[in-house]
XYZ file of C-alpha atoms in Angstrom:
684
model
C -22.184 12.159 -14.565
C -20.858 15.084 -16.537
C -22.458 16.119 -19.824
C -20.324 19.097 -20.740
C -16.640 19.818 -20.539
C -15.035 21.591 -17.638
C -12.208 23.917 -18.587
C -9.639 21.795 -16.762
C -10.692 18.551 -18.433
C -10.813 20.277 -21.808
C -7.201 21.356 -21.312
C -6.153 17.826 -20.303
C -7.676 16.424 -23.477
C -5.940 19.047 -25.617
C -2.570 18.286 -24.022
C -3.067 14.548 -24.510
C -4.122 14.815 -28.149
C -1.196 17.080 -29.001
C 1.257 14.204 -28.433
C -0.883 11.139 -29.113
C 0.071 8.764 -31.929
C -3.158 7.822 -33.698
C -1.304 5.374 -35.970
C -1.035 2.865 -33.126
C -4.827 2.681 -32.974
C -4.912 1.120 -36.439
C -2.601 -1.654 -35.267
C -4.781 -2.185 -32.180
C -7.928 -2.444 -34.287
C -6.248 -4.888 -36.672
C -5.157 -7.007 -33.711
C -8.698 -7.046 -32.343
C -10.119 -8.088 -35.712
C -7.495 -10.828 -36.068
C -8.523 -12.192 -32.678
C -12.201 -12.215 -33.694
C -11.346 -14.058 -36.900
C -9.304 -16.677 -35.035
C -11.879 -17.106 -32.266
C -15.290 -16.163 -33.687
C -17.911 -15.903 -31.018
C -20.288 -18.296 -32.740
C -17.664 -21.067 -32.478
C -17.013 -20.660 -28.738
C -19.626 -23.302 -27.757
C -17.558 -25.899 -29.680
C -14.074 -24.662 -28.726
C -11.673 -27.485 -27.758
C -9.761 -27.339 -24.484
C -6.359 -27.274 -26.250
C -7.592 -24.314 -28.313
C -8.378 -22.433 -25.093
C -5.792 -23.251 -22.438
C -2.256 -22.127 -21.672
C 0.579 -24.604 -21.401
C -0.316 -27.334 -23.859
C 1.001 -25.521 -26.925
C 3.657 -22.753 -26.889
C 1.311 -20.197 -28.445
C -1.921 -19.728 -30.314
C -4.551 -20.641 -27.725
C -7.326 -18.252 -26.763
C -5.839 -17.776 -23.279
C -2.433 -17.097 -24.840
C -3.970 -14.424 -27.058
C -5.756 -12.808 -24.157
C -2.690 -12.718 -21.924
C 0.294 -12.373 -24.239
C -0.660 -11.391 -27.762
C -3.094 -8.529 -27.125
C -1.313 -6.525 -24.440
C -1.939 -3.299 -26.350
C -5.662 -4.008 -25.856
C -5.282 -3.902 -22.087
C -2.923 -6.164 -20.160
C -3.877 -9.093 -17.921
C -0.319 -10.434 -18.073
C 1.382 -11.786 -14.973
C 0.360 -13.500 -11.780
C -0.842 -17.072 -11.920
C -2.192 -19.010 -14.886
C -4.990 -20.088 -12.539
C -6.789 -16.860 -13.477
C -7.770 -18.709 -16.674
C -9.522 -21.352 -14.474
C -7.878 -24.269 -16.300
C -4.352 -24.670 -17.741
C -1.744 -27.333 -18.413
C 1.290 -27.557 -16.119
C 4.411 -28.754 -17.893
C 6.168 -29.004 -14.571
C 3.676 -31.583 -13.289
C 2.638 -32.917 -16.700
C -1.013 -32.509 -15.814
C -4.025 -30.227 -16.125
C -4.671 -27.789 -13.287
C -8.306 -27.183 -12.356
C -10.099 -25.503 -9.419
C -10.147 -27.374 -6.111
C -13.228 -29.426 -5.486
C -13.377 -30.668 -9.073
C -12.140 -34.075 -10.218
C -12.861 -34.075 -13.938
C -10.955 -31.901 -16.402
C -13.680 -32.486 -18.987
C -16.413 -31.306 -16.622
C -14.501 -28.153 -15.687
C -13.882 -27.309 -19.328
C -17.489 -27.966 -20.321
C -18.744 -25.680 -17.556
C -16.125 -22.942 -18.161
C -16.916 -22.878 -21.865
C -20.638 -22.639 -21.107
C -20.022 -19.882 -18.543
C -18.042 -17.816 -21.072
C -20.833 -18.099 -23.608
C -23.431 -17.135 -20.984
C -21.331 -14.121 -19.970
C -21.248 -12.765 -23.506
C -24.960 -13.468 -24.051
C -25.872 -11.258 -21.090
C -24.637 -8.148 -22.892
C -26.606 -8.737 -26.074
C -29.540 -6.882 -24.526
C -30.009 -3.461 -22.982
C -31.198 -4.881 -19.661
C -28.363 -6.993 -18.316
C -29.125 -10.048 -16.224
C -26.957 -11.527 -13.483
C -24.499 -14.396 -13.847
C -25.436 -17.687 -12.251
C -24.136 -17.926 -8.686
C -21.943 -20.936 -9.562
C -20.421 -19.394 -12.702
C -16.627 -19.528 -12.951
C -16.832 -16.008 -14.374
C -17.972 -14.478 -11.080
C -14.477 -14.669 -9.563
C -12.438 -14.602 -12.788
C -12.324 -10.802 -12.895
C -9.385 -10.312 -15.250
C -10.492 -13.033 -17.652
C -14.069 -11.789 -17.579
C -13.075 -8.187 -18.273
C -10.752 -9.068 -21.162
C -13.290 -11.397 -22.793
C -16.014 -8.764 -22.653
C -13.804 -6.116 -24.203
C -12.553 -8.398 -26.985
C -16.076 -9.364 -28.023
C -17.952 -6.178 -27.033
C -15.542 -3.276 -27.468
C -18.576 -1.105 -28.195
C -19.619 -1.379 -24.549
C -16.415 -1.884 -22.593
C -13.015 -0.260 -22.134
C -9.753 -2.261 -22.023
C -9.342 -1.614 -18.273
C -9.588 -4.635 -16.004
C -8.575 -3.602 -12.484
C -11.416 -2.506 -10.211
C -9.156 -0.118 -8.264
C -8.229 1.689 -11.478
C -11.835 1.889 -12.656
C -12.877 3.377 -9.313
C -10.008 5.870 -9.447
C -11.075 7.073 -12.889
C -14.728 7.365 -11.857
C -13.644 9.405 -8.835
C -11.483 11.874 -10.764
C -14.289 12.325 -13.304
C -16.634 13.330 -10.462
C -19.051 10.457 -10.965
C -21.111 10.326 -7.737
C -19.865 7.534 -5.503
C -23.343 6.166 -4.907
C -23.464 5.229 -8.597
C -20.491 2.858 -8.406
C -19.727 2.033 -4.754
C -20.124 -1.699 -4.187
C -20.324 -2.435 -7.919
C -18.059 -4.988 -9.579
C -15.485 -4.262 -12.289
C -17.898 -4.952 -15.130
C -20.525 -2.531 -13.857
C -17.868 0.112 -13.197
C -16.434 -0.417 -16.676
C -19.825 0.098 -18.300
C -20.404 3.252 -16.262
C -16.951 4.656 -17.055
C -17.390 4.054 -20.771
C -20.824 5.681 -20.724
C -19.476 8.638 -18.738
C -16.637 9.343 -21.146
C -18.758 8.995 -24.256
C -21.294 11.464 -22.867
C -18.634 14.051 -23.610
C -18.740 15.310 -27.169
C -14.952 15.481 -27.513
C -14.505 11.822 -26.592
C -17.735 10.371 -27.917
C -16.139 8.841 -31.040
C -12.753 7.897 -29.571
C -11.448 4.359 -29.957
C -11.679 2.522 -26.587
C -7.900 2.061 -26.553
C -7.460 5.814 -26.912
C -9.836 6.366 -23.982
C -7.801 3.912 -21.936
C -4.536 5.615 -22.904
C -5.936 9.035 -21.995
C -7.041 7.886 -18.533
C -3.754 6.223 -17.654
C -1.635 8.994 -19.136
C -3.588 11.717 -17.346
C -4.533 10.196 -14.009
C -2.618 7.025 -13.269
C 0.898 6.870 -14.611
C 2.588 3.833 -13.085
C 5.754 3.532 -15.101
C 8.778 1.902 -13.487
C 12.500 2.306 -14.112
C 14.941 -0.521 -14.848
C 18.627 -0.564 -15.594
C 19.371 -3.282 -18.168
C 22.790 -4.199 -19.526
C 22.769 -5.341 -23.205
C 25.460 -8.001 -22.804
C 28.792 -7.813 -21.020
C 30.207 -4.278 -21.214
C 27.130 -3.399 -23.298
C 28.672 -4.991 -26.401
C 25.206 -5.451 -27.958
C 24.174 -1.828 -27.534
C 24.758 -0.850 -31.221
C 22.372 -3.622 -32.339
C 19.807 -2.639 -29.694
C 20.022 0.997 -30.708
C 19.554 0.207 -34.378
C 16.789 -2.350 -33.835
C 14.811 -0.314 -31.302
C 14.916 -2.913 -28.546
C 16.741 -4.050 -25.418
C 17.880 -7.679 -25.165
C 18.836 -10.443 -22.739
C 20.452 -13.869 -22.942
C 19.479 -17.275 -21.496
C 18.350 -18.258 -24.991
C 17.879 -21.894 -23.967
C 14.636 -20.847 -22.262
C 13.218 -20.148 -25.745
C 10.038 -18.080 -26.144
C 8.892 -17.065 -22.662
C 5.249 -16.868 -23.676
C 5.207 -20.680 -23.581
C 5.202 -20.655 -19.772
C 1.746 -20.276 -18.180
C 3.127 -18.431 -15.156
C 6.239 -17.692 -13.140
C 6.214 -20.967 -11.224
C 6.377 -22.977 -14.448
C 9.058 -20.691 -15.840
C 11.209 -20.844 -12.693
C 11.022 -24.621 -12.641
C 12.231 -24.777 -16.252
C 14.976 -22.219 -15.518
C 16.237 -24.250 -12.541
C 16.633 -27.307 -14.761
C 19.094 -25.393 -16.955
C 21.392 -25.008 -13.905
C 22.908 -21.748 -15.142
C 24.281 -20.915 -11.676
C 26.069 -22.936 -9.016
C 23.230 -22.794 -6.477
C 19.463 -22.886 -6.502
C 19.240 -19.460 -4.843
C 21.454 -17.921 -7.562
C 19.390 -19.614 -10.251
C 16.232 -18.177 -8.704
C 17.812 -14.731 -8.590
C 18.635 -14.836 -12.305
C 15.237 -16.312 -13.141
C 13.673 -13.341 -11.386
C 15.702 -10.953 -13.541
C 14.638 -12.569 -16.814
C 11.005 -12.718 -15.701
C 11.141 -9.070 -14.685
C 12.508 -8.255 -18.144
C 9.731 -10.269 -19.772
C 7.086 -8.404 -17.778
C 8.197 -4.877 -18.681
C 5.104 -2.810 -19.412
C 4.340 -0.145 -21.966
C 5.711 3.144 -20.672
C 8.336 1.610 -18.373
C 11.719 3.321 -18.618
C 14.840 1.374 -19.620
C 18.225 2.740 -18.564
C 21.060 1.123 -20.552
C 24.215 0.827 -18.486
C 27.821 0.042 -19.274
C 29.802 -1.109 -16.281
C 29.314 0.465 -12.887
C 29.161 4.140 -13.701
C 27.987 4.891 -17.229
C 24.569 5.285 -18.840
C 24.380 4.898 -22.623
C 20.700 5.615 -23.220
C 17.252 5.970 -21.706
C 14.165 4.733 -23.515
C 10.479 3.923 -23.161
C 8.990 0.442 -23.577
C 6.517 0.455 -26.471
C 3.252 -1.418 -26.817
C 5.037 -3.974 -29.033
C 6.477 -5.387 -25.830
C 8.341 -8.712 -25.631
C 9.421 -10.957 -28.506
C 11.719 -13.954 -28.881
C 13.814 -13.119 -31.976
C 15.113 -16.449 -33.206
C 16.964 -14.701 -36.052
C 19.476 -13.162 -33.639
C 22.755 -14.973 -32.955
C 22.406 -14.568 -29.205
C 20.443 -12.648 -26.582
C 17.221 -13.493 -28.359
C 14.861 -12.227 -25.662
C 13.989 -8.659 -26.648
C 11.623 -5.937 -25.495
C 10.956 -3.132 -27.953
C 11.947 0.346 -26.799
C 11.742 3.852 -28.196
C 15.126 5.393 -27.402
C 14.374 8.852 -26.036
C 17.867 9.958 -25.032
C 21.218 8.705 -26.358
C 24.293 9.783 -24.394
C 27.323 10.357 -26.609
C 29.670 10.369 -24.822
C 28.148 8.170 -22.083
C 26.644 9.863 -19.031
C 28.951 9.448 -16.039
C 27.172 8.732 -12.745
C 28.292 7.728 -9.239
C 29.630 4.177 -9.109
C 26.877 1.575 -8.610
C 28.667 -1.415 -7.100
C 25.788 -3.850 -7.595
C 25.326 -3.225 -11.343
C 27.871 -5.802 -12.596
C 26.022 -8.476 -10.615
C 22.581 -7.641 -12.027
C 21.486 -7.619 -15.641
C 18.082 -6.210 -14.716
C 17.675 -4.025 -11.656
C 14.765 -1.808 -10.685
C 15.651 1.816 -9.994
C 13.697 4.607 -8.379
C 12.375 7.532 -10.340
C 14.233 9.848 -7.998
C 17.576 8.217 -8.818
C 17.073 8.527 -12.552
C 15.885 12.123 -12.370
C 18.856 13.097 -10.200
C 21.300 11.539 -12.657
C 19.652 13.266 -15.607
C 19.424 16.590 -13.817
C 22.977 16.663 -12.507
C 24.479 14.927 -15.554
C 25.913 12.322 -13.229
C 28.821 13.364 -11.030
C 28.589 16.759 -9.343
C 31.055 18.785 -11.421
C 31.375 21.618 -8.878
C 32.398 19.618 -5.842
C 33.609 16.398 -7.398
C 31.405 14.552 -4.917
C 29.115 11.798 -6.146
C 25.540 12.736 -5.226
C 23.862 9.913 -3.327
C 20.112 9.365 -3.332
C 18.286 10.308 -0.161
C 16.276 7.091 -0.315
C 17.418 3.622 -1.269
C 15.580 1.458 -3.742
C 14.293 -0.758 -0.922
C 13.031 2.352 0.872
C 11.086 3.569 -2.129
C 9.622 0.129 -2.813
C 8.359 0.029 0.774
C 7.029 3.580 0.413
C 5.149 2.562 -2.715
C 3.663 -0.433 -0.898
C 2.658 1.749 2.046
C 1.106 4.307 -0.272
C -1.014 1.622 -1.916
C -2.125 0.378 1.505
C -3.151 3.873 2.604
C -5.002 4.506 -0.643
C -6.889 1.261 -0.138
C -7.634 1.385 3.595
C -6.715 4.819 4.913
C -4.675 3.284 7.718
C -1.879 0.746 7.891
C 0.025 -1.129 10.578
C 3.756 -1.688 10.172
C 4.478 -4.796 12.223
C 7.469 -6.966 12.907
C 10.225 -7.763 15.390
C 11.851 -4.944 17.375
C 14.550 -2.947 15.651
C 13.231 -3.325 12.108
C 12.809 0.436 11.722
C 9.014 0.628 11.694
C 8.652 4.091 13.216
C 11.714 5.326 11.345
C 10.244 4.156 8.040
C 6.863 5.731 8.836
C 8.603 9.072 9.346
C 10.697 8.570 6.219
C 7.617 7.747 4.159
C 5.950 10.995 5.209
C 9.140 12.917 4.431
C 9.273 11.203 1.012
C 5.612 12.013 0.377
C 6.163 15.673 1.208
C 9.126 15.756 -1.172
C 7.036 14.274 -3.970
C 4.249 16.803 -3.442
C 6.678 19.669 -2.860
C 5.154 20.346 0.569
C 6.777 21.526 3.760
C 6.212 19.207 6.681
C 4.497 21.160 9.408
C 1.112 21.050 11.082
C -0.097 18.117 8.995
C 1.782 15.424 10.969
C 1.255 14.247 14.539
C 2.762 11.354 16.457
C 1.587 9.682 19.633
C 2.518 6.545 21.557
C -0.071 4.171 22.936
C 0.549 2.809 26.428
C -1.603 1.366 29.253
C -2.479 4.835 30.589
C -3.363 6.354 27.209
C -7.141 6.596 26.865
C -10.121 7.858 24.861
C -9.906 11.281 26.495
C -6.328 11.700 25.249
C -7.220 10.530 21.762
C -10.724 11.846 21.000
C -12.044 14.186 23.701
C -12.527 14.389 27.432
C -12.723 16.577 30.484
C -9.301 17.634 31.763
C -8.531 19.366 35.090
C -7.522 23.028 34.988
C -6.751 25.562 37.716
C -9.907 27.294 38.918
C -10.495 30.343 41.082
C -9.059 30.503 44.578
C -6.993 27.376 44.181
C -9.901 25.189 43.108
C -9.822 22.625 40.345
C -12.215 22.853 37.417
C -12.772 20.551 34.479
C -12.744 21.630 30.863
C -13.687 19.638 27.772
C -10.685 19.355 25.471
C -10.152 17.771 22.079
C -7.746 14.862 21.896
C -4.819 14.587 19.515
C -6.808 12.720 16.872
C -9.806 15.049 16.950
C -7.568 18.086 16.609
C -5.752 16.588 13.640
C -9.048 15.642 11.958
C -10.207 19.244 12.294
C -7.008 20.524 10.679
C -7.345 18.021 7.837
C -10.942 19.063 7.162
C -9.832 22.675 6.841
C -7.161 21.745 4.241
C -8.731 19.030 2.085
C -6.043 19.236 -0.615
C -3.201 18.445 1.801
C -2.487 14.919 3.082
C -2.444 14.618 6.881
C -0.741 11.866 8.842
C -1.002 10.435 12.340
C 1.740 8.048 13.460
C 0.705 5.792 16.337
C 3.752 4.173 17.865
C 3.454 0.949 19.878
C -0.202 0.505 18.900
C -0.603 -2.824 20.687
C 0.555 -1.468 24.058
C -2.705 0.442 24.451
C -6.277 -0.727 24.897
C -7.038 0.014 21.262
C -10.835 -0.644 21.189
C -11.262 1.574 24.256
C -9.034 4.357 22.894
C -10.858 4.525 19.551
C -14.282 3.981 21.059
C -17.235 4.552 18.758
C -15.154 6.167 15.988
C -13.685 2.814 14.958
C -16.602 2.590 12.508
C -15.498 5.771 10.777
C -12.040 4.364 9.986
C -13.387 2.422 7.022
C -12.500 4.121 3.736
C -16.092 4.204 2.506
C -17.218 5.833 5.764
C -14.731 8.683 5.663
C -16.659 11.936 5.866
C -19.647 10.276 7.539
C -20.692 12.118 10.710
C -21.095 10.590 14.162
C -22.207 12.369 17.352
C -19.644 12.237 20.154
C -21.104 11.267 23.558
C -19.482 14.015 25.680
C -19.432 17.178 23.563
C -22.431 16.116 21.428
C -20.474 17.516 18.452
C -20.616 15.881 15.046
C -17.352 14.101 14.309
C -15.981 12.684 11.051
C -12.655 11.458 9.708
C -11.703 13.279 6.480
C -10.550 11.327 3.454
C -7.160 13.104 3.437
C -6.178 11.832 6.904
C -3.934 8.757 6.998
C -2.981 6.680 10.013
C 0.295 4.765 10.174
C 0.654 2.576 13.261
C 3.529 0.392 14.412
C 3.617 -2.683 16.588
C 6.279 -5.095 17.792
C 5.216 -8.679 17.281
C 7.550 -9.741 20.081
C 5.303 -7.892 22.542
C 1.969 -9.233 21.393
C 0.876 -11.217 18.375
C -1.423 -9.778 15.726
C -3.661 -12.751 16.492
C -4.477 -11.104 19.831
C -5.730 -7.897 18.230
C -9.394 -6.979 18.205
C -10.987 -8.482 15.074
C -12.975 -5.324 14.255
C -9.770 -3.314 14.332
C -7.853 -5.753 12.129
C -10.519 -5.529 9.445
C -10.016 -1.783 9.175
C -6.234 -1.735 8.838
C -3.876 -2.871 6.105
C -0.786 -4.705 7.351
C 2.787 -4.501 6.105
C 5.392 -6.746 7.654
C 8.771 -5.178 8.411
C 11.497 -7.765 8.781
C 15.267 -7.484 9.273
C 16.963 -6.000 6.185
C 20.289 -7.773 5.934
C 21.152 -5.869 2.767
C 21.774 -2.781 4.923
C 24.496 -4.640 6.826
C 26.618 -6.128 4.043
C 29.921 -4.369 4.778
C 32.466 -6.151 6.942
C 33.437 -4.943 10.388
C 37.035 -3.782 10.550
C 39.559 -6.638 10.844
C 36.836 -9.142 11.639
C 36.202 -10.850 8.310
C 32.521 -10.924 9.167
C 29.693 -8.684 8.065
C 27.005 -7.463 10.391
C 24.501 -9.116 8.089
C 26.150 -12.510 8.614
C 26.084 -12.064 12.378
C 22.483 -10.883 12.478
C 21.298 -13.639 10.116
C 22.908 -16.318 12.289
C 21.362 -14.867 15.438
C 17.931 -14.723 13.852
C 18.141 -18.220 12.400
C 18.786 -19.517 15.905
C 16.015 -17.381 17.416
C 13.493 -18.577 14.843
C 14.419 -22.177 15.601
C 14.117 -21.870 19.365
C 11.719 -18.982 19.951
C 9.697 -18.478 16.775
C 9.619 -15.984 13.943
C 8.404 -13.004 15.995
C 11.389 -13.118 18.359
C 13.985 -11.913 15.889
C 16.288 -8.899 16.073
C 16.031 -6.007 13.642
C 18.814 -4.399 11.662
C 18.384 -1.088 13.516
C 20.260 -2.503 16.512
C 23.374 -2.494 14.336
C 22.930 0.991 12.926
C 23.975 4.420 14.110
C 22.697 7.714 12.713
C 21.043 5.847 9.871
C 24.248 4.009 8.857
C 25.543 0.528 9.658
C 28.167 0.588 12.376
C 31.641 -0.201 11.091
C 33.989 -0.339 14.064
C 34.659 -3.277 16.362
C 34.246 -0.990 19.377
C 30.718 -0.037 18.328
C 29.805 -3.664 17.705
C 31.126 -4.689 21.109
C 28.997 -2.014 22.762
C 25.865 -3.056 20.880
C 26.462 -6.745 21.574
C 26.913 -6.209 25.305
C 24.267 -3.582 26.020
C 21.504 -4.413 23.539
C 21.781 -7.750 21.760
C 22.655 -10.071 24.632
C 20.138 -8.509 27.099
C 17.333 -8.795 24.524
C 18.086 -12.443 23.741
C 18.583 -13.140 27.436
C 15.011 -11.965 28.000
C 13.765 -14.217 25.190
C 15.541 -17.223 26.734
C 14.243 -16.581 30.266
C 16.588 -18.560 32.594
C 17.853 -20.997 29.975
C 21.504 -19.938 29.820
C 22.543 -22.959 27.792
C 20.162 -21.847 25.075
C 21.475 -18.287 25.379
C 25.034 -19.584 24.920
C 24.020 -21.549 21.835
C 22.594 -18.388 20.278
C 25.073 -15.623 21.186
C 28.233 -17.731 21.573
C 29.476 -19.995 24.351
C 32.417 -17.706 25.037
C 30.051 -14.930 26.147
C 28.062 -17.000 28.663
C 28.932 -18.980 31.766
C 25.974 -21.347 31.576
C 26.881 -23.250 34.755
C 26.790 -20.098 36.881
C 23.983 -18.516 34.812
C 26.089 -15.425 34.146
C 27.222 -13.269 31.264
C 31.010 -13.087 30.963
C 31.065 -9.295 31.266
C 34.854 -9.178 31.628
C 35.130 -10.102 27.959
C 33.751 -6.685 27.041
C 36.415 -4.867 29.050
C 39.375 -6.740 27.612
C 41.151 -5.943 24.368
C 38.995 -5.810 21.289
C 40.882 -8.802 19.884
C 39.479 -11.020 22.644
C 35.944 -9.997 21.756
C 36.706 -10.457 18.058
C 38.158 -13.937 18.655
C 35.020 -15.149 20.448
C 32.767 -13.588 17.859
C 34.702 -15.152 14.986
C 34.803 -18.542 16.698
C 31.015 -18.570 17.057
C 29.928 -17.113 13.731
C 32.644 -18.429 11.405
C 33.302 -21.746 13.117
């Protein structure tokens, strides 16, 4: 634990304080005091269930205050209302309590007692443990928020264990002091660590929280939001310092305990013609409602103009009943106003979406280039799509958590391609050149421990003899490089992981894969050298679930990897094939629906089969080639000798089921013949 300032930390504090608004701290302190007046600690033992729980009343309960009305004091908003242990479901018209309990009254009596016991623990310098059956043991977010609200002298308004551990790491607190500790213990340690520094000793806990997130863990997202059709409400939004949305019939969104309750209420309004469309719009409004402090709002008009960019403030969401329409608002500080509007490349999906998440890269490119490239007249297109960057973000979180991740799914879903793209994206973010820090290997039945870790390999000896020399394997060599450059991320891509004998290939080093064992040394059996896996080495593996199920994998291996499923991305195949009236996405979806029905979820076909040089194929000739040489043979293998089933899936015109043959002549006739059979099968 540090006791004096390092120069670098001192500079970070100076930079933070230079732009920090101390006035907001007064509002935070007033909010905290208002909460304590409404829910004094001495009255908690007699608190009524309706005074505590979400769902029974639109607002005003203790849970409502913790989740919705004190976001500036650390947010626990989102997810399920079950995190509050007990809540009222309007959808079902009943109280929801933990499984295994029958009595609402008994659950409430115990929860109330457990909350009181939790707070009592921290009245003394030597803290005791919670009872093993306490509801508070697993209610991490609720527990953390309660402790801060009633003991802000001890705790910080930070409630995620991953974030607490990140902050302790960057502040050089020895890992042995916090490894294996829960969020409450880590919170206490972090608070004590910061206040040991003379510059931060007297800071308000909210200011400490803001400093940590601003300096070490900025997680702001970017959303385009249209303020009404053709942005007709933009002048009001600009003047009022907010962004707004419609669907006013939903009233104040804080009345809904969680998304499930909200979506159910939204569906009953029947805004759209189908349930799927209603769900899509419900998702947009809920996404709007859950905008966080620091998120960036990009105000659009039509398909190709940006009117302003702003930052969501800690005031957050409000239902403004005094407005004539579009009463759902989120307060925003408008950082940049474009007059005239900023012209950008046409975004075809914008008119269909009121709220749409963007990537940081997109926004920065638009701001940097001022929209359309004036020199060439060509619209600059992002290197990575939004879906790509969302997957990259998910993969990055998995690697931070585990150190290694498996991308799994049906063949042709772009697993290896996306692994390579992620590394390329990561290098771009860090402004690094991809070079010696990336290796790729493919597991297969002949690949072994000697290829991966170390082993004796034959070399030419004297006079035509054969000698054996101990050589490092691909993984050992990469680990050595990573240890010599600890500030640079290193990556190993293992393609077709499940085609090799994985436990045998990894051998004894499988123990070292665990994140908390990175850097730990182990003696290799052949060279007798000490071996360790550095913290900056990441492993991304791929596996086709059609070859072998994850269920068949070694259990010890599964525990050490994170898993991300890669499924067919129909959104990449939305354009129609020339003169066909069908999109590739429609064709692929129909094929996969049939495969799932007859063969199971793992036997689907990926979108990559219908792509060429990273783009969806567009010509009938290309589709005919893919259908004949790749799609039909793959499905034929899935169907074994059942040609009637094959005909049902790919089209009866392509299969002579009686003779158990593929009608290959169809692929040598005019394209119109192929198109006619395809249309007959997929359009009916």
